[in-house]
Short mmCIF file of C-alpha atoms in Angstrom, two decimals:
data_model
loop_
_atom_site.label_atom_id
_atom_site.label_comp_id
_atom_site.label_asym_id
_atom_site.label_seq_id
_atom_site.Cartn_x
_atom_site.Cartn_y
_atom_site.Cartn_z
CA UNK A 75 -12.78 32.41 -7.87
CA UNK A 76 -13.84 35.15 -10.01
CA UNK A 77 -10.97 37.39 -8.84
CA UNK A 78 -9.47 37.18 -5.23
CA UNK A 79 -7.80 40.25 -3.56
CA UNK A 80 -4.32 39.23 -4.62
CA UNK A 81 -1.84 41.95 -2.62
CA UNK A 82 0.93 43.54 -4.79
CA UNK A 83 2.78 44.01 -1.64
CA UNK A 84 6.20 42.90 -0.98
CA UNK A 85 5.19 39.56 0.13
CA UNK A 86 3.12 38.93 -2.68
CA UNK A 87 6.10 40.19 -5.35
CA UNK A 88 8.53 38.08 -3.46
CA UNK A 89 5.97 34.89 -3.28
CA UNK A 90 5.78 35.31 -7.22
CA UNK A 91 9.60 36.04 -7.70
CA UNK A 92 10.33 32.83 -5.45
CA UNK A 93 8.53 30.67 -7.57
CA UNK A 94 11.17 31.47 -10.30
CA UNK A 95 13.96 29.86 -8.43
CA UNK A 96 17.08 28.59 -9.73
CA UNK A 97 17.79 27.22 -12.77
CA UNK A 98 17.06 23.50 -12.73
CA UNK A 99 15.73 23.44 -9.26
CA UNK A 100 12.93 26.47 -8.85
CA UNK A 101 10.22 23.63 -7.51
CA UNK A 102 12.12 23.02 -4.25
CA UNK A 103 13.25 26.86 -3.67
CA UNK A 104 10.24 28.07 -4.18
CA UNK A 105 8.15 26.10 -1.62
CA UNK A 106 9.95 27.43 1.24
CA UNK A 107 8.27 30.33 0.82
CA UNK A 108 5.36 29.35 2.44
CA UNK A 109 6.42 30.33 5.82
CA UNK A 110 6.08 33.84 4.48
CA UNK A 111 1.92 33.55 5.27
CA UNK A 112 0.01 34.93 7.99
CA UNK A 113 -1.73 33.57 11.35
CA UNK A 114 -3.13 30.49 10.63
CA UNK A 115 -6.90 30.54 11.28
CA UNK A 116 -6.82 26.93 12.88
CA UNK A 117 -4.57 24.75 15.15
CA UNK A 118 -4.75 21.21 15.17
CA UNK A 119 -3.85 18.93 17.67
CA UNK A 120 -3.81 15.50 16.10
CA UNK A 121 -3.14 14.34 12.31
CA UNK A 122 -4.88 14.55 9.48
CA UNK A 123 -3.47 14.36 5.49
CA UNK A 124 -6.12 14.56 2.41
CA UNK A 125 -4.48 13.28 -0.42
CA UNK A 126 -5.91 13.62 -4.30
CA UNK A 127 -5.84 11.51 -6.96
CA UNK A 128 -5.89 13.49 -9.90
CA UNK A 129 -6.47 11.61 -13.08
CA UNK A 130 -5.04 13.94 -16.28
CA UNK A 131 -6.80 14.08 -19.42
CA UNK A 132 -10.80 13.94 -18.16
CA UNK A 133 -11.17 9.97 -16.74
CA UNK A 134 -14.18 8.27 -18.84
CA UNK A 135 -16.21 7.69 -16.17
CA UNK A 136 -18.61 5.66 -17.54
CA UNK A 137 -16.20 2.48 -18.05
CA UNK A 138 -14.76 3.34 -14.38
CA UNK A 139 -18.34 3.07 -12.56
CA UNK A 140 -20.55 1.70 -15.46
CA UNK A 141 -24.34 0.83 -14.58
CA UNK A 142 -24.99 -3.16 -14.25
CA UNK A 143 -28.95 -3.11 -13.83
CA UNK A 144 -30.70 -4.61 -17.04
CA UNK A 145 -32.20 -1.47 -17.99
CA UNK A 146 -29.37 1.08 -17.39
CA UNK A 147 -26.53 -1.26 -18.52
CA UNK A 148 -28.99 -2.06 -22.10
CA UNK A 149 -28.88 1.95 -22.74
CA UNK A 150 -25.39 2.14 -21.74
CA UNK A 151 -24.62 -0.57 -24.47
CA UNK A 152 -26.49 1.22 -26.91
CA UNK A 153 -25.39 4.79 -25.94
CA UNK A 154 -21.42 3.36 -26.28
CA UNK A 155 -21.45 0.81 -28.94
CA UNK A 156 -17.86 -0.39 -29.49
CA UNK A 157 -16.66 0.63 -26.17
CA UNK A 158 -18.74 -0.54 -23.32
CA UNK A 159 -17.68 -2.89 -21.31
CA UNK A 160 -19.17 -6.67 -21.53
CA UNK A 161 -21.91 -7.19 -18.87
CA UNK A 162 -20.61 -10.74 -18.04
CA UNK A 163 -17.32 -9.40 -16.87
CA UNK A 164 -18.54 -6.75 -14.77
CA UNK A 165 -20.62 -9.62 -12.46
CA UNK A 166 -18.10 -10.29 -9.78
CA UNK A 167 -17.35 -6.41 -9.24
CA UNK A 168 -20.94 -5.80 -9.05
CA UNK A 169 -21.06 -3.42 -5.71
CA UNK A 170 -23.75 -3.85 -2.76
CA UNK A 171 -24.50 -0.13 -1.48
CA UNK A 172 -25.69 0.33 1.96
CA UNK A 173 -27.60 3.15 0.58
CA UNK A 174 -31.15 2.72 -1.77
CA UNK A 175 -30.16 4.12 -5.37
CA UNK A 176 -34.34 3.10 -6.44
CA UNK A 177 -33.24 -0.33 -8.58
CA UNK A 178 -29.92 1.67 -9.87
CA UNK A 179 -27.03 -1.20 -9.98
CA UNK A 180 -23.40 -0.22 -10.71
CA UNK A 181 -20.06 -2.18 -10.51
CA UNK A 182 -16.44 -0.92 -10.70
CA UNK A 183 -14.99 -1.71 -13.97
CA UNK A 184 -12.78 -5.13 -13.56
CA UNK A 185 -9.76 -3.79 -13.42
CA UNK A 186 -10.69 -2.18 -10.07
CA UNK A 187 -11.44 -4.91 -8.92
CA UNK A 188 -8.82 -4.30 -5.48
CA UNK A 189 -10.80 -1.82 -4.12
CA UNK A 190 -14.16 -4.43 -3.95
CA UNK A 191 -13.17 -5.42 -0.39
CA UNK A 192 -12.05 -1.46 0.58
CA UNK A 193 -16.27 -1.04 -0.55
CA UNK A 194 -17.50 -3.30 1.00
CA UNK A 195 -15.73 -2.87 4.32
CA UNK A 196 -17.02 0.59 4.16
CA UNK A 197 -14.17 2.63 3.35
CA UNK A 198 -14.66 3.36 -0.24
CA UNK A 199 -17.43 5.33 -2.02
CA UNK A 200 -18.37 7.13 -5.05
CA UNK A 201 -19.80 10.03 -5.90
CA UNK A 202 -21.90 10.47 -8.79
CA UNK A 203 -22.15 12.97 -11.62
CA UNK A 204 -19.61 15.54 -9.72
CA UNK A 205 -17.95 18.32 -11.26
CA UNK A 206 -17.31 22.38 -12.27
CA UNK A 207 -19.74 24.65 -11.43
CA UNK A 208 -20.47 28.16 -10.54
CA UNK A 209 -23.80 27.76 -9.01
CA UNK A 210 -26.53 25.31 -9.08
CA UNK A 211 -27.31 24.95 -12.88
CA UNK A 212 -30.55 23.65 -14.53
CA UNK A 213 -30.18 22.32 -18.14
CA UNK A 214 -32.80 24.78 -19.27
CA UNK A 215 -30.50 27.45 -17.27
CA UNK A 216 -27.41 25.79 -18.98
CA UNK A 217 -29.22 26.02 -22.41
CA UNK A 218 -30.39 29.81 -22.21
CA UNK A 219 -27.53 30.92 -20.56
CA UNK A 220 -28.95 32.17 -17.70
CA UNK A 221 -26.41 31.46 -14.66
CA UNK A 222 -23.04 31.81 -14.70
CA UNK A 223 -21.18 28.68 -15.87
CA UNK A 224 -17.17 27.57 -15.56
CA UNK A 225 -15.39 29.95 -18.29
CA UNK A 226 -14.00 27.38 -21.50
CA UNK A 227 -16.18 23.87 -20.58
CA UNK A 228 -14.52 21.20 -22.02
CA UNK A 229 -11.00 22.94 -22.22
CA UNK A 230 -8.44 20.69 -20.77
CA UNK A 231 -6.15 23.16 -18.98
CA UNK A 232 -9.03 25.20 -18.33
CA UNK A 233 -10.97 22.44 -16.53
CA UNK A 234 -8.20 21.24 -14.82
CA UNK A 235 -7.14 24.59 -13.16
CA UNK A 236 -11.46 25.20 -12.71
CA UNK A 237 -11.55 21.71 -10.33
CA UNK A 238 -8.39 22.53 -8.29
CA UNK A 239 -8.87 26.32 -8.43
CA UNK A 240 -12.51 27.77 -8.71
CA UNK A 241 -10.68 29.74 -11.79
CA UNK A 242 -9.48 28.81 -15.22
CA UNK A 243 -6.27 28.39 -16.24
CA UNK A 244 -4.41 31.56 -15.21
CA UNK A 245 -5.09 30.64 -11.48
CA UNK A 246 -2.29 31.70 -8.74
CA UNK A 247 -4.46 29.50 -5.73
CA UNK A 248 -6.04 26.19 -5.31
CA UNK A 249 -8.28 25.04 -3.11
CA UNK A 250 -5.74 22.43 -1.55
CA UNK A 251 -3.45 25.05 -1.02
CA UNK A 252 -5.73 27.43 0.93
CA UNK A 253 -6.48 24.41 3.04
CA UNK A 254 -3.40 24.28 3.67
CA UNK A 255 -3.03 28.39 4.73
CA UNK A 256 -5.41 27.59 7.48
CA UNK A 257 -3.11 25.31 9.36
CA UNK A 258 0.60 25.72 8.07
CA UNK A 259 1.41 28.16 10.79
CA UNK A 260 0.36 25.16 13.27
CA UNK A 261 2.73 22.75 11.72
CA UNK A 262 6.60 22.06 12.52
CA UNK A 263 7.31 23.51 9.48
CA UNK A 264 5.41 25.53 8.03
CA UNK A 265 6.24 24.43 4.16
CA UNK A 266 5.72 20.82 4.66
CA UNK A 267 2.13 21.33 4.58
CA UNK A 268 1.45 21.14 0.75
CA UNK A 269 3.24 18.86 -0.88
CA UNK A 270 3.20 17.61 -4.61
CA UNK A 271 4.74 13.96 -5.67
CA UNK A 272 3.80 14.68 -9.00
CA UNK A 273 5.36 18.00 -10.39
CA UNK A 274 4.02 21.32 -10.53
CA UNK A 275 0.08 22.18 -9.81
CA UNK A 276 -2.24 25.14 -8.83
CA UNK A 277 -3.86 22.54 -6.43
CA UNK A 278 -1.70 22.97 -4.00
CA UNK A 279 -0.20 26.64 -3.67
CA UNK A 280 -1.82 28.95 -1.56
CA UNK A 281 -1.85 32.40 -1.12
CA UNK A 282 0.44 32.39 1.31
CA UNK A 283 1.46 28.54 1.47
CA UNK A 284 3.21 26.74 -1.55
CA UNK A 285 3.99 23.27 -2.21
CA UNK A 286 7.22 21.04 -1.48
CA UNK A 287 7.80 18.85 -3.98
CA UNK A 288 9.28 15.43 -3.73
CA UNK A 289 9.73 12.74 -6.51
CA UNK A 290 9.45 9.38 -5.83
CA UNK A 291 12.46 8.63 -4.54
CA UNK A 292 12.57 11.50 -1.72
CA UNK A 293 13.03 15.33 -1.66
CA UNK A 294 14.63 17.39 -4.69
CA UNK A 295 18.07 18.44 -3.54
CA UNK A 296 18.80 22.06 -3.85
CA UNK A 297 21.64 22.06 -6.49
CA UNK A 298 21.41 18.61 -6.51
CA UNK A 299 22.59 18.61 -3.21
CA UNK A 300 26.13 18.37 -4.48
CA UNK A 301 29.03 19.02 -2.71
CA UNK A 302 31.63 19.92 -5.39
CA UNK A 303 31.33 22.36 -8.33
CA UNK A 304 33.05 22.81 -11.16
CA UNK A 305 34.76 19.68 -9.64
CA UNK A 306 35.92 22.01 -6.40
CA UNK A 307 34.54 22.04 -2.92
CA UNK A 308 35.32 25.87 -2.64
CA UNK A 309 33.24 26.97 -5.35
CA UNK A 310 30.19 25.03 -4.53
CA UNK A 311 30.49 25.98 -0.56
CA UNK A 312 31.36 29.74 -1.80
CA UNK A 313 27.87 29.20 -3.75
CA UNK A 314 26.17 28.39 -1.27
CA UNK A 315 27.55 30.98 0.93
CA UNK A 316 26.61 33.48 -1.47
CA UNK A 317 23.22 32.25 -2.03
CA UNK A 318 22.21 31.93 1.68
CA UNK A 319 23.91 34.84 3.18
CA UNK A 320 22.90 38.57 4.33
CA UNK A 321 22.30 40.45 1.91
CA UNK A 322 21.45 44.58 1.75
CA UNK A 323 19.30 44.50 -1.16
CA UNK A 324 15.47 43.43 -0.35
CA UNK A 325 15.14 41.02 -2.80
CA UNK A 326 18.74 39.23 -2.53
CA UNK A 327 18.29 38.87 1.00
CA UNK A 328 14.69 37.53 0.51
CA UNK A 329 16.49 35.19 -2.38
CA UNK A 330 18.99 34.01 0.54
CA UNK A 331 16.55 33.37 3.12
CA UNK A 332 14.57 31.11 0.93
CA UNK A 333 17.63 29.48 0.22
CA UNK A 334 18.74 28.79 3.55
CA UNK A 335 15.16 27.23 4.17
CA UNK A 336 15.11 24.95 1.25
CA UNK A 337 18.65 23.22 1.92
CA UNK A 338 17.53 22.94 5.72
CA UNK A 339 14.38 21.48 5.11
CA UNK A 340 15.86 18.88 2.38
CA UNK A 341 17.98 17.98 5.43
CA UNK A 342 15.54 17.29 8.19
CA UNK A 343 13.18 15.40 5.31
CA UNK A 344 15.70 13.46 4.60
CA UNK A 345 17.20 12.89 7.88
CA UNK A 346 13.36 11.94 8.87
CA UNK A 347 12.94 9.90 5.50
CA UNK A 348 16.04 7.78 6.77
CA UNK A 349 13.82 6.91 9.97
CA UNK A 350 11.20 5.07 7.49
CA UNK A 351 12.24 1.24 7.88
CA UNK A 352 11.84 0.07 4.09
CA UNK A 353 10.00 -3.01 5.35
CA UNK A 354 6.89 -0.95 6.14
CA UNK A 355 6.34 0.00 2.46
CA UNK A 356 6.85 -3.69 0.88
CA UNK A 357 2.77 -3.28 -0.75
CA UNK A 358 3.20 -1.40 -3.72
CA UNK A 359 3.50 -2.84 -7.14
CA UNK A 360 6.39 -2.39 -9.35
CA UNK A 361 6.05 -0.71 -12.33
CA UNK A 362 3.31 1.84 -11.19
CA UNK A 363 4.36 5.39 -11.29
CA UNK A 364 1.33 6.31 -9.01
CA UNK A 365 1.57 3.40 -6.82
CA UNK A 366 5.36 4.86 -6.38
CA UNK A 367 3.88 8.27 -5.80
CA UNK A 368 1.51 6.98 -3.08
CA UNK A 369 4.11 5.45 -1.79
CA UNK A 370 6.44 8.50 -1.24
CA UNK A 371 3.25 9.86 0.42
CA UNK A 372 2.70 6.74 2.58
CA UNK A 373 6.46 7.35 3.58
CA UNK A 374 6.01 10.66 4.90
CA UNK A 375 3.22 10.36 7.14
CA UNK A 376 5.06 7.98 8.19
CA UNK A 377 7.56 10.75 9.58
CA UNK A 378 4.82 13.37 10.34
CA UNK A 379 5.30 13.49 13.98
CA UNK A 380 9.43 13.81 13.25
CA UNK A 381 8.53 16.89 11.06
CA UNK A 382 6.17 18.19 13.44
CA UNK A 383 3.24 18.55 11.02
CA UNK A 384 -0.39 17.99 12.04
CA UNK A 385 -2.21 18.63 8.50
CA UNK A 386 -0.91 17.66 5.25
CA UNK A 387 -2.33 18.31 2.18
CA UNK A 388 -0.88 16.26 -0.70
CA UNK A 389 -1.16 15.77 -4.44
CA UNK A 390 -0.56 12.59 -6.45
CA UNK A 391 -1.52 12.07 -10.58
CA UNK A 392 -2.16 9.51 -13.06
CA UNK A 393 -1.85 10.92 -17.06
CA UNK A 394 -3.36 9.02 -20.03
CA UNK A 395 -6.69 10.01 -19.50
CA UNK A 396 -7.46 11.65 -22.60
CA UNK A 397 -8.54 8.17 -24.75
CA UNK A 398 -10.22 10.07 -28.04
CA UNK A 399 -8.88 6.86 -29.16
CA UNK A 400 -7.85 3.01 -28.24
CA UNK A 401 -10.23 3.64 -25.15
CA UNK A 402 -10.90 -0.15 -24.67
CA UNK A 403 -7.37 -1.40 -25.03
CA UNK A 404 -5.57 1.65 -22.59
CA UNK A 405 -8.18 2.86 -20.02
CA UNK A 406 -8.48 -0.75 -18.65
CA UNK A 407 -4.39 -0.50 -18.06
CA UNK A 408 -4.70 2.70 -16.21
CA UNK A 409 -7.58 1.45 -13.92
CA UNK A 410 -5.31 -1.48 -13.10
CA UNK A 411 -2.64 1.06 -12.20
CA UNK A 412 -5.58 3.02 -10.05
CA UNK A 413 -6.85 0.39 -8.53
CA UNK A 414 -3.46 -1.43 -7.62
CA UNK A 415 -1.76 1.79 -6.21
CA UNK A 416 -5.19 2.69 -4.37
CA UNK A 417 -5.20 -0.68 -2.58
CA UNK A 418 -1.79 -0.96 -1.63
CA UNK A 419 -2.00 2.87 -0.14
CA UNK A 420 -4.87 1.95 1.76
CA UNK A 421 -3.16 -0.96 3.22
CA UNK A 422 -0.49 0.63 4.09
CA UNK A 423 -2.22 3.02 6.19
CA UNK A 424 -3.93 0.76 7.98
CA UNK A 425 -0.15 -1.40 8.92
CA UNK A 426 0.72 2.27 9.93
CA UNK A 427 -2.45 2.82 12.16
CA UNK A 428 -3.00 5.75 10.44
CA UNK A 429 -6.17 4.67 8.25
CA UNK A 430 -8.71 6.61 10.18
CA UNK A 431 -6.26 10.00 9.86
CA UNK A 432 -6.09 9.80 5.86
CA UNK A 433 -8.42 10.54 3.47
CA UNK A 434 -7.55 9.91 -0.18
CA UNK A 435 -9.81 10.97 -3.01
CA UNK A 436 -9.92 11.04 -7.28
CA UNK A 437 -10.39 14.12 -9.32
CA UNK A 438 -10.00 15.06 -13.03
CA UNK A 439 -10.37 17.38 -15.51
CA UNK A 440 -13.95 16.37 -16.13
CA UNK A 441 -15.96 13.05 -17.56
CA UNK A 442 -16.07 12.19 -20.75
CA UNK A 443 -19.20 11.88 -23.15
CA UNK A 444 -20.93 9.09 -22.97
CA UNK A 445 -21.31 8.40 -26.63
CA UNK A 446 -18.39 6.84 -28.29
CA UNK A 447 -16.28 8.76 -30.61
CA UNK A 448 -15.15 5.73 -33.07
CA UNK A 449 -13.04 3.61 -30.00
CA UNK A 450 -12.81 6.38 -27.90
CA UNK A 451 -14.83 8.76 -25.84
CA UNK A 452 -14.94 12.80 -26.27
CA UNK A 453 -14.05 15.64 -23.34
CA UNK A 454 -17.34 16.12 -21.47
CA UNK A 455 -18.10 17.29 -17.96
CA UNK A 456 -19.99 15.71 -15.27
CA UNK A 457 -17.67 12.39 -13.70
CA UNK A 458 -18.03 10.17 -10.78
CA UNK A 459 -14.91 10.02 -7.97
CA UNK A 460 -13.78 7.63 -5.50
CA UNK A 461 -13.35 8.74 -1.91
CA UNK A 462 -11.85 6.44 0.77
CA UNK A 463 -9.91 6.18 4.06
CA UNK A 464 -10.51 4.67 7.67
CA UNK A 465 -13.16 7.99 8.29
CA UNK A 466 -15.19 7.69 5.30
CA UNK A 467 -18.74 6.52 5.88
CA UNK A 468 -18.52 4.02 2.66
CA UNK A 469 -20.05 1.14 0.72
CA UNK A 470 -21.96 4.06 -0.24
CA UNK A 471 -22.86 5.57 -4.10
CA UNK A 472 -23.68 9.30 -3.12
CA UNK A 473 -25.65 11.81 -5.20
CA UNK A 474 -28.55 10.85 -7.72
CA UNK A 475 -27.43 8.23 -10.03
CA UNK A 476 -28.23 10.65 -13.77
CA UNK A 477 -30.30 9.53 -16.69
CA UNK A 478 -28.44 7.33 -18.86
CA UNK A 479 -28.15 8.53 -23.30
CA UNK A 480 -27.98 11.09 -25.26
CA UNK A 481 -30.58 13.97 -24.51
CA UNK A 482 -31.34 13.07 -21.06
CA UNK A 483 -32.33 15.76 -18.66
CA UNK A 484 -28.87 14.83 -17.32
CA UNK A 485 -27.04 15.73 -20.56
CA UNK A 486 -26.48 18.70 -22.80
CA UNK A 487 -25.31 16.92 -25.86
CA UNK A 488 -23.71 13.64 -26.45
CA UNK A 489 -24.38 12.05 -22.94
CA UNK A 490 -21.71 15.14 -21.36
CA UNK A 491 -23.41 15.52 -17.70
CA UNK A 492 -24.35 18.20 -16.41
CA UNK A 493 -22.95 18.00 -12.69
CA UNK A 494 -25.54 17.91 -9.85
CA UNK A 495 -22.73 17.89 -7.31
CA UNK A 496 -20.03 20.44 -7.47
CA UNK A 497 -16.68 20.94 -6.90
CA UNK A 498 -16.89 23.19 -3.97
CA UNK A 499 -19.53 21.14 -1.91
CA UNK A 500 -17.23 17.90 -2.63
CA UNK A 501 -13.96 19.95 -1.23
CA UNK A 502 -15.86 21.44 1.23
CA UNK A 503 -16.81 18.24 2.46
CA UNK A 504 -13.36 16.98 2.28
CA UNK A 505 -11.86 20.37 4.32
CA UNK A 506 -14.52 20.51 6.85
CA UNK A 507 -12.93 16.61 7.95
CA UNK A 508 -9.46 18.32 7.82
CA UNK A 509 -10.89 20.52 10.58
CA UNK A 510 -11.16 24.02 8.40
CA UNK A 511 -13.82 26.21 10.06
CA UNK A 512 -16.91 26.43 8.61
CA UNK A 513 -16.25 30.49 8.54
CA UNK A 514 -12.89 30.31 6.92
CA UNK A 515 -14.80 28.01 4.12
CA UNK A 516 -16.20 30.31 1.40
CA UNK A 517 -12.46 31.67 1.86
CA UNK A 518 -10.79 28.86 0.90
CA UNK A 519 -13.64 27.74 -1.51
CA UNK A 520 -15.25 31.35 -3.30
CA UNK A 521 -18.11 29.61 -5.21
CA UNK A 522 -19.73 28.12 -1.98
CA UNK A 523 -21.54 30.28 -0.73
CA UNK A 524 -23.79 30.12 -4.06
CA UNK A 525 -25.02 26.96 -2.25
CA UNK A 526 -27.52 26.25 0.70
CA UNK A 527 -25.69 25.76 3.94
CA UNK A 528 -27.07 22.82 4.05
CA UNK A 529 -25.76 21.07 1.16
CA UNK A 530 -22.04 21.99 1.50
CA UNK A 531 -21.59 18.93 3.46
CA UNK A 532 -22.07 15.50 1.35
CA UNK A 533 -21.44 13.15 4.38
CA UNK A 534 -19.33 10.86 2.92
CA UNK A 535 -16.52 11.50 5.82
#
């Protein structure tokens, strides 16, 4: 997204204003406003929900998906000294792909090892060397500069807002969210069709949708929800007459209508939260802040019918990611937590018949190098990612498995990959499952079209 045609109407200047909000509570004011949007370009008639995984910090991919082969796992070893994993303890995670990768072998690291059976009962796959780009990029192209490459490589924030955006930090839309303008007119309600269990992201607002966020535990209450102020009923009702009332000015009365829409639609979440028998949600560890995440998810597609919604769009994170250091003693922890919470949302799905509808996939700032820095790994670019649901066509390993070391065609310094799969032909494969027309697609993703028609679909779901 080099720069989209962002209106400095009204609606845009009140969309911006919104997200402002309240003191102490501007996430759940603010994503009422996406009602405000236009026509949505697609109805659906049955369910659907994509929900990301996005892993903070740049995941080191190479200890999440490392090669097992005697050849590739030897220059792996070298490549990593101190930090690779041990060869013997990869063998029972050692994955079978239906697919030829020409005598490649990989196995999930050990700690992953709950989503073996998801693999091989074909609902789990991994895509290899995936990440920012512009354009299809050639290291010699990389190396002279030729083609246009993701502004600030290796940036955190930058790379972060580049994978969910198409546009470094800065961004005001993210590819989930203009997913979710194509259908948000079709749903019950209109601003339950992005929604964040994991704070704030550019992921998931639109340019005319915007996320509702929830926190574990269920919806964030407009002013807490309280009913008293000040210790006095009056003043807190008189607030909230105030805030949700006509008004003559053009931006008060926009400020009330929002209002009025957040506190109703905490109600009828809630009210359809209340609906959720506990006993259907029993799989998630304890202890997990994803796995509770996933599990506020899980909870409300559980109630999608009750809130009228046919596509969902919804974000979920995991931080910790960015192991410069004590690589070998954390990132095994937080691909226990990744593989634990992954499992138990899959499983889930399936009690709740809903497996085939729900398509969950990982994402991150970008890989890491491949080299070790001391005991820890340094930002880098290319990364592999897990997809998986009921629809995806897995025990697969898509995408060519790269050259493994330092000065590989693959790599432009220190084992950092240089992707061979982008961004935008990964979502696009993701948003052409959620139904988005293959017309409304270089809309909601602005780099495609810099690829052959042919490749925007990676047929992993």
């Amino acid at each position: 997204m080099s720069c989209f045609e962002h209106d400095q109407s009204r609606r845009a200047f009140l969309k911006r204003s919104g997200a402002l909000g309240l003191a102490g509570v501007a996430t759940p004011f603010a994503t009422s406003l996406g009602a405000i949007g236009e026509a949505a370009a697609a109805t659906a008639t049955d369910y659907k929900a994509l929900v990301c995984i996005f892993l903070y910090g740049g995941n080191d991919y190479a200890n999440t998906l490392p090669p097992y082969d005697q050849a590739s796992y030897a220059a792996y070893a070298a490549a990593r000294q101190n930090i690779a994993l041990n060869r013997d303890a990869l063998a029972a995670t050692v994955l079978t792909p239906s697919n030829n990768l020409g005598g490649r072998q990989y196995a999930l690291a050990p700690n992953l090892a709950p989503l073996l059976p998801i693999f091989n009962a074909g609902k789990l796959a991994s895509v290899l060397n995936l990440g920012t780009l512009v354009q299809p990029t050639t290291k010699a192209q990389y190396q002279a500069n030729s083609v246009r490459l993701p502004p600030k490589l290796f940036s955190h924030n930058d790379q972060q807002s580049y994978f969910q955006a198409s546009n470094p930090e800065g961004a005001i839309s993210g590819w989930g969210g203009r997913i979710g303008d194509v259908f948000q007119n079709g749903n019950g309600t209109a601003s339950l069709t992005c929604i964040n269990a994991s704070g704030n992201a550019v992921y998931l607002t639109g340019r005319s949708a915007l996320q509702y966020s929830i926190g574990t535990g269920g919806p964030i209450a407009l002013l807490s929800n309280s009913t008293t102020l000040f210790g006095s009923s009056t003043v807190a009702s008189t607030l909230r007459s105030l805030m949700t009332g006509n008004a003559a000015h053009l931006f008060a009365g926009e400020h009330a209508r929002v209002s009025k829409r957040a506190l109703d639609t905490y109600t009828q979440v809630t009210g359809a939260l209340a609906s959720a028998p506990a006993a259907n949600f029993t799989l998630f560890p304890a202890g997990n802040n994803l796995a509770d995440q996933l599990r506020m998810v899980a909870r409300m597609i559980s109630v999608s019918a009750e809130l009228g919604a046919k596509r969902q769009v919804f974000l979920v994170s995991q931080g910790g990611h960015d192991l410069h250091d004590n690589l070998v003693a954390q990132h095994p922890n937080l691909m226990t937590g990744l593989g634990n919470a992954m499992r138990a949302f899959y499983d889930t799905t399936v009690q709740l018949g809903v497996s085939d509808r729900v398509t969950t996939f990982t994402g991150s700032d970008f890989g890491r190098t491949l080299l070790s820095n001391d005991d820890g790994s340094d930002h880098g670019w290319g990364s592999m990612h897990f997809v998986m649901g009921g629809a995806v066509k897995g025990q697969r390993i898509y995408g060519t498995p790269p050259a493994i070391g330092n000065g590989t065609a693959d790599d432009v310094g220190q084992g950092r990959l240089l992707p061979t799969t982008s961004v935008d032909q990964y979502a696009a494969t993701l948003a052409s499952w959620f139904g988005v027309p293959a017309g409304e697609l270089p809309t909601v993703l602005p780099n495609i079209g810099n690829y052959n028609p042919s490749s925007w679909n990676l047929g992993f779901v």
